Coordinates of C-alpha atoms in Angstrom, one line a residue:
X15 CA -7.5 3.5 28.2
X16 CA -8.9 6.5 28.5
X17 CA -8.8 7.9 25.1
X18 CA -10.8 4.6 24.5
X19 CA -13.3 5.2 27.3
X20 CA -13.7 8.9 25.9
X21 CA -14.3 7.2 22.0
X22 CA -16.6 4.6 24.0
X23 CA -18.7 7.6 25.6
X24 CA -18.9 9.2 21.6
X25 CA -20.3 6.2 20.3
X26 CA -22.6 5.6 23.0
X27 CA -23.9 9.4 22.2
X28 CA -24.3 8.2 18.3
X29 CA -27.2 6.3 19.5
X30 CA -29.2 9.3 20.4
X31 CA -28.8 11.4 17.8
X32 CA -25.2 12.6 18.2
X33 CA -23.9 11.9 15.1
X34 CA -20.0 10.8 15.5
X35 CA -17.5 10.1 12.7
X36 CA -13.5 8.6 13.5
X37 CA -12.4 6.6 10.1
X38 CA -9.2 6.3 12.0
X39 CA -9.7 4.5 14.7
X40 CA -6.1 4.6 16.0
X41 CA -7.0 7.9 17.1
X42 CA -10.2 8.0 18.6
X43 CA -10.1 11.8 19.1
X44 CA -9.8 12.7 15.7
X45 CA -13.8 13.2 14.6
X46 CA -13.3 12.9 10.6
X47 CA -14.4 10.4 8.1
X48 CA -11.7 11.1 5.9
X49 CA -8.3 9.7 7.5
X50 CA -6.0 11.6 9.3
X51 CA -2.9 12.4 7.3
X52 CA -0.7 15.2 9.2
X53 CA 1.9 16.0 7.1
X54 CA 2.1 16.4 3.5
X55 CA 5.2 15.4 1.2
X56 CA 6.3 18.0 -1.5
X57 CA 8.6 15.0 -3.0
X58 CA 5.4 13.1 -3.6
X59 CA 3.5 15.8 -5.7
X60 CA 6.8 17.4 -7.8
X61 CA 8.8 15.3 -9.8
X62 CA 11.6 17.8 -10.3
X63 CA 13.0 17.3 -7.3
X64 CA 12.8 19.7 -4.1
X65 CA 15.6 22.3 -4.1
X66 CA 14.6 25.3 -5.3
X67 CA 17.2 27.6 -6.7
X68 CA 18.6 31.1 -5.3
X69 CA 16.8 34.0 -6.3
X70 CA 17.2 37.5 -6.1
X71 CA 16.0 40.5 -7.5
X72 CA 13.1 41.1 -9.8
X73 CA 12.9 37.1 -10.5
X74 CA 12.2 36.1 -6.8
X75 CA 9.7 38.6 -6.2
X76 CA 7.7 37.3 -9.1
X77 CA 8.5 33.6 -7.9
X78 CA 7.0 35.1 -4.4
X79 CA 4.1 36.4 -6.2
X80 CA 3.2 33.7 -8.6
X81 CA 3.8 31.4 -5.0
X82 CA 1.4 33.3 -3.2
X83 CA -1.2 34.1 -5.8
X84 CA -1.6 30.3 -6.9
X85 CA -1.9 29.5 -2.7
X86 CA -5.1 31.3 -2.6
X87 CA -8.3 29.4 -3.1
X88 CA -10.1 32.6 -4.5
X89 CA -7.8 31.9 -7.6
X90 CA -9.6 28.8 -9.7
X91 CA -8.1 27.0 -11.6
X92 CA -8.8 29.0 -15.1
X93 CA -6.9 32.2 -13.1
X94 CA -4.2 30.1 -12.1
X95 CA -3.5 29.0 -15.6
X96 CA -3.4 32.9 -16.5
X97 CA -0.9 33.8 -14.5
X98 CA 1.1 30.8 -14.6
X99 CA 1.3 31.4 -18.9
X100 CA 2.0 35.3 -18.3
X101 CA 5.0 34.0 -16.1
X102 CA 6.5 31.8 -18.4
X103 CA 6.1 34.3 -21.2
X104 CA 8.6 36.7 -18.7
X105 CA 10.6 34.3 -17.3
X106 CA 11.0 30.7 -19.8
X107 CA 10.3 26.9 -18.8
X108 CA 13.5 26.6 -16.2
X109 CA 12.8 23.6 -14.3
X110 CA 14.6 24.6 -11.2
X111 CA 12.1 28.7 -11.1
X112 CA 9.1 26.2 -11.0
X113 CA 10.2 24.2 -8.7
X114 CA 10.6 27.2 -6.6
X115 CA 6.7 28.3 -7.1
X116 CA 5.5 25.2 -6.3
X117 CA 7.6 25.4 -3.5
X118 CA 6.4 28.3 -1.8
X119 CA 2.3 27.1 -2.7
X120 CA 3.4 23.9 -0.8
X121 CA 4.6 25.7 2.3
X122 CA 1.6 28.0 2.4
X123 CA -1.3 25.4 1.6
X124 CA 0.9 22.6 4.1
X125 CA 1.1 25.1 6.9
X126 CA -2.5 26.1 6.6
X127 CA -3.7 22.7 6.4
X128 CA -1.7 21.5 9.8
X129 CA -3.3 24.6 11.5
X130 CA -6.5 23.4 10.5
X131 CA -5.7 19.8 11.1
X132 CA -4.5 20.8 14.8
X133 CA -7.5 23.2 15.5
X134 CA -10.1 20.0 14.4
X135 CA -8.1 18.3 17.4
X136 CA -8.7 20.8 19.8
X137 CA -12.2 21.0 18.3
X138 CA -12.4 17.3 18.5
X139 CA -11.6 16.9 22.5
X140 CA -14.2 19.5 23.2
X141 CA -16.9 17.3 21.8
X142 CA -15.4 14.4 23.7
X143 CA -16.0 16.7 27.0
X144 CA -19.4 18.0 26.1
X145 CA -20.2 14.5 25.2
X146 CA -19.2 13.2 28.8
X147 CA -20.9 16.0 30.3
X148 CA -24.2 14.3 28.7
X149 CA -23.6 11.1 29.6
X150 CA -22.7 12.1 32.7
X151 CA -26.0 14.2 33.3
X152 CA -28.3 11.6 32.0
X153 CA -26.6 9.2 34.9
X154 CA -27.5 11.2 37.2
X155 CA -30.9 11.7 36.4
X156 CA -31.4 8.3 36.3
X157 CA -30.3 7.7 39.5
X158 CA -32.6 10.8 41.2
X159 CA -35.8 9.1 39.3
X160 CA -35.0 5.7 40.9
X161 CA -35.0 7.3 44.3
X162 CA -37.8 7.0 46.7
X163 CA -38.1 11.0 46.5
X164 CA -36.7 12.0 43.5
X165 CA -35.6 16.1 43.4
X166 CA -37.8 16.9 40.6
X167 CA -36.4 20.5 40.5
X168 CA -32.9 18.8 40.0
X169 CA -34.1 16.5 37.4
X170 CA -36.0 19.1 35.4
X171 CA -32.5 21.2 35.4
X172 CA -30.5 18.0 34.5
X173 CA -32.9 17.5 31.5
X174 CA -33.0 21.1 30.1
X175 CA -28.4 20.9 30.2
X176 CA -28.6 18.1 28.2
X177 CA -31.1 19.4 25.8
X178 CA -29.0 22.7 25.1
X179 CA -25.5 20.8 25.5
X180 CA -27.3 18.0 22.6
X181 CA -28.5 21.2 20.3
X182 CA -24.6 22.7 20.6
X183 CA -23.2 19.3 20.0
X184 CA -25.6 18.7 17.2
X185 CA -24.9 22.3 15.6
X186 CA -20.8 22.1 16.0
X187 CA -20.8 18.6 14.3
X188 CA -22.5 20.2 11.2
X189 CA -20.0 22.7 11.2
X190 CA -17.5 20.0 11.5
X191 CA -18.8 18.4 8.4
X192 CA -17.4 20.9 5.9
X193 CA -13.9 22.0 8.5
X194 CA -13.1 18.3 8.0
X195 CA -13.1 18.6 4.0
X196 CA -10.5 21.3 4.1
X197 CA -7.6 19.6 4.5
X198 CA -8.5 17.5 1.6
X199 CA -9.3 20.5 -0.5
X200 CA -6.3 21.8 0.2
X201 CA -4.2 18.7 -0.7
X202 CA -6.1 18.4 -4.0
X203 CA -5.1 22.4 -5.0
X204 CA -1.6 21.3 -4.0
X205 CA -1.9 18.3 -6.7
X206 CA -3.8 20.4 -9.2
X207 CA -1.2 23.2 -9.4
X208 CA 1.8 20.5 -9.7
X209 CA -0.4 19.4 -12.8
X210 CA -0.7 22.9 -13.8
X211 CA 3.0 23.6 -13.0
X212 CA 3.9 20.6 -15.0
X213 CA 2.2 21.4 -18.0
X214 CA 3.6 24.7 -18.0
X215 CA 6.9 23.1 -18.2
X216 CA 6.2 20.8 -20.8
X217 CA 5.0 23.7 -23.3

């Protein structure tokens, strides 16, 4: 119930100017258009199964390196597909050594997008509270101006709070316009270097 009254309050906010998003409405306290997906599955996006081989040596330093380099979203595509052909000129088409790069991208881009996830949740409940704290300060505001003697001083301070809380909810939801695209960049990178990976493999 109260996770609904909190959505409730949001939505109420949309109305004047507070612009709120929640796709998924099964969780009213995540804020994104695009649906909440939490965890990613590696089995889903590589189709040579997920148990990488043992390395040592040389060999799994590169597979680190390759891994890491390809996990960075500095690295387009065009860079990616560099490094992935000067690998496979060292090191051959084995199945299983790819499988182990795509492996360690996966970790790194799955781990960085559930830390991003988690932080827009945390982001998310603090625009719930500074939404509240609107609604709450408009209520009383309206009660003190239906009063025979209103405390104009009270009302004046009332009304300049909910103009600076509306600016920093205004101004965070922006910002949370372009967090909330993250995770889905990150899934597609994951999906393009599978592809890349793939292709790689098939010569």
């Amino acid at each position: 119930m109260q996770r609904l009254k909190t959505a409730l309050v949001c939505m109420g906010l949309a109305g004047a100017s507070l612009p709120v998003h929640a796709a998924d409405f099964t969780d009213p306290e995540w804020p994104c258009i695009q649906r909440k997906v939490e965890t990613l599955s590696m089995g889903l996006m590589w189709p040579h199964g997920v148990e990488s081989p043992t390395l040592d040596g040389a060999l799994a330093q590169d597979v680190a390196d390759l891994g890491t380099a390809l996990s960075l979203r500095r690295v387009d595509m065009a860079q990616a597909e560099q490094l992935v052909a000067e690998f496979v000129a060292s090191h051959g088409r084995d199945p299983a050594m790819m499988t182990a790069v795509f492996e360690r991208v996966f970790d790194r881009l799955a781990q960085r997008r559930s830390r991003i996830i988690s932080g827009i949740g945390d982001y998310s409940l603090s625009q719930i509270a500074l939404a509240e704290r609107i609604e709450s300060a408009r209520t009383e505001m309206d009660s003190l101006m239906q009063g025979t003697d209103p405390d104009y001083d009270r009302v004046d301070a009332l009304e300049e709070q909910v103009d600076w809380d509306e600016r920093i909810y205004t101004d965070r939801q922006r910002s949370l316009t372009y967090v909330c695209e993250t995770p889905v960049l990150l899934e597609q990178r994951l999906y393009a270097i599978s592809k890349l990976l793939q292709a790689a493999l098939a010569g």
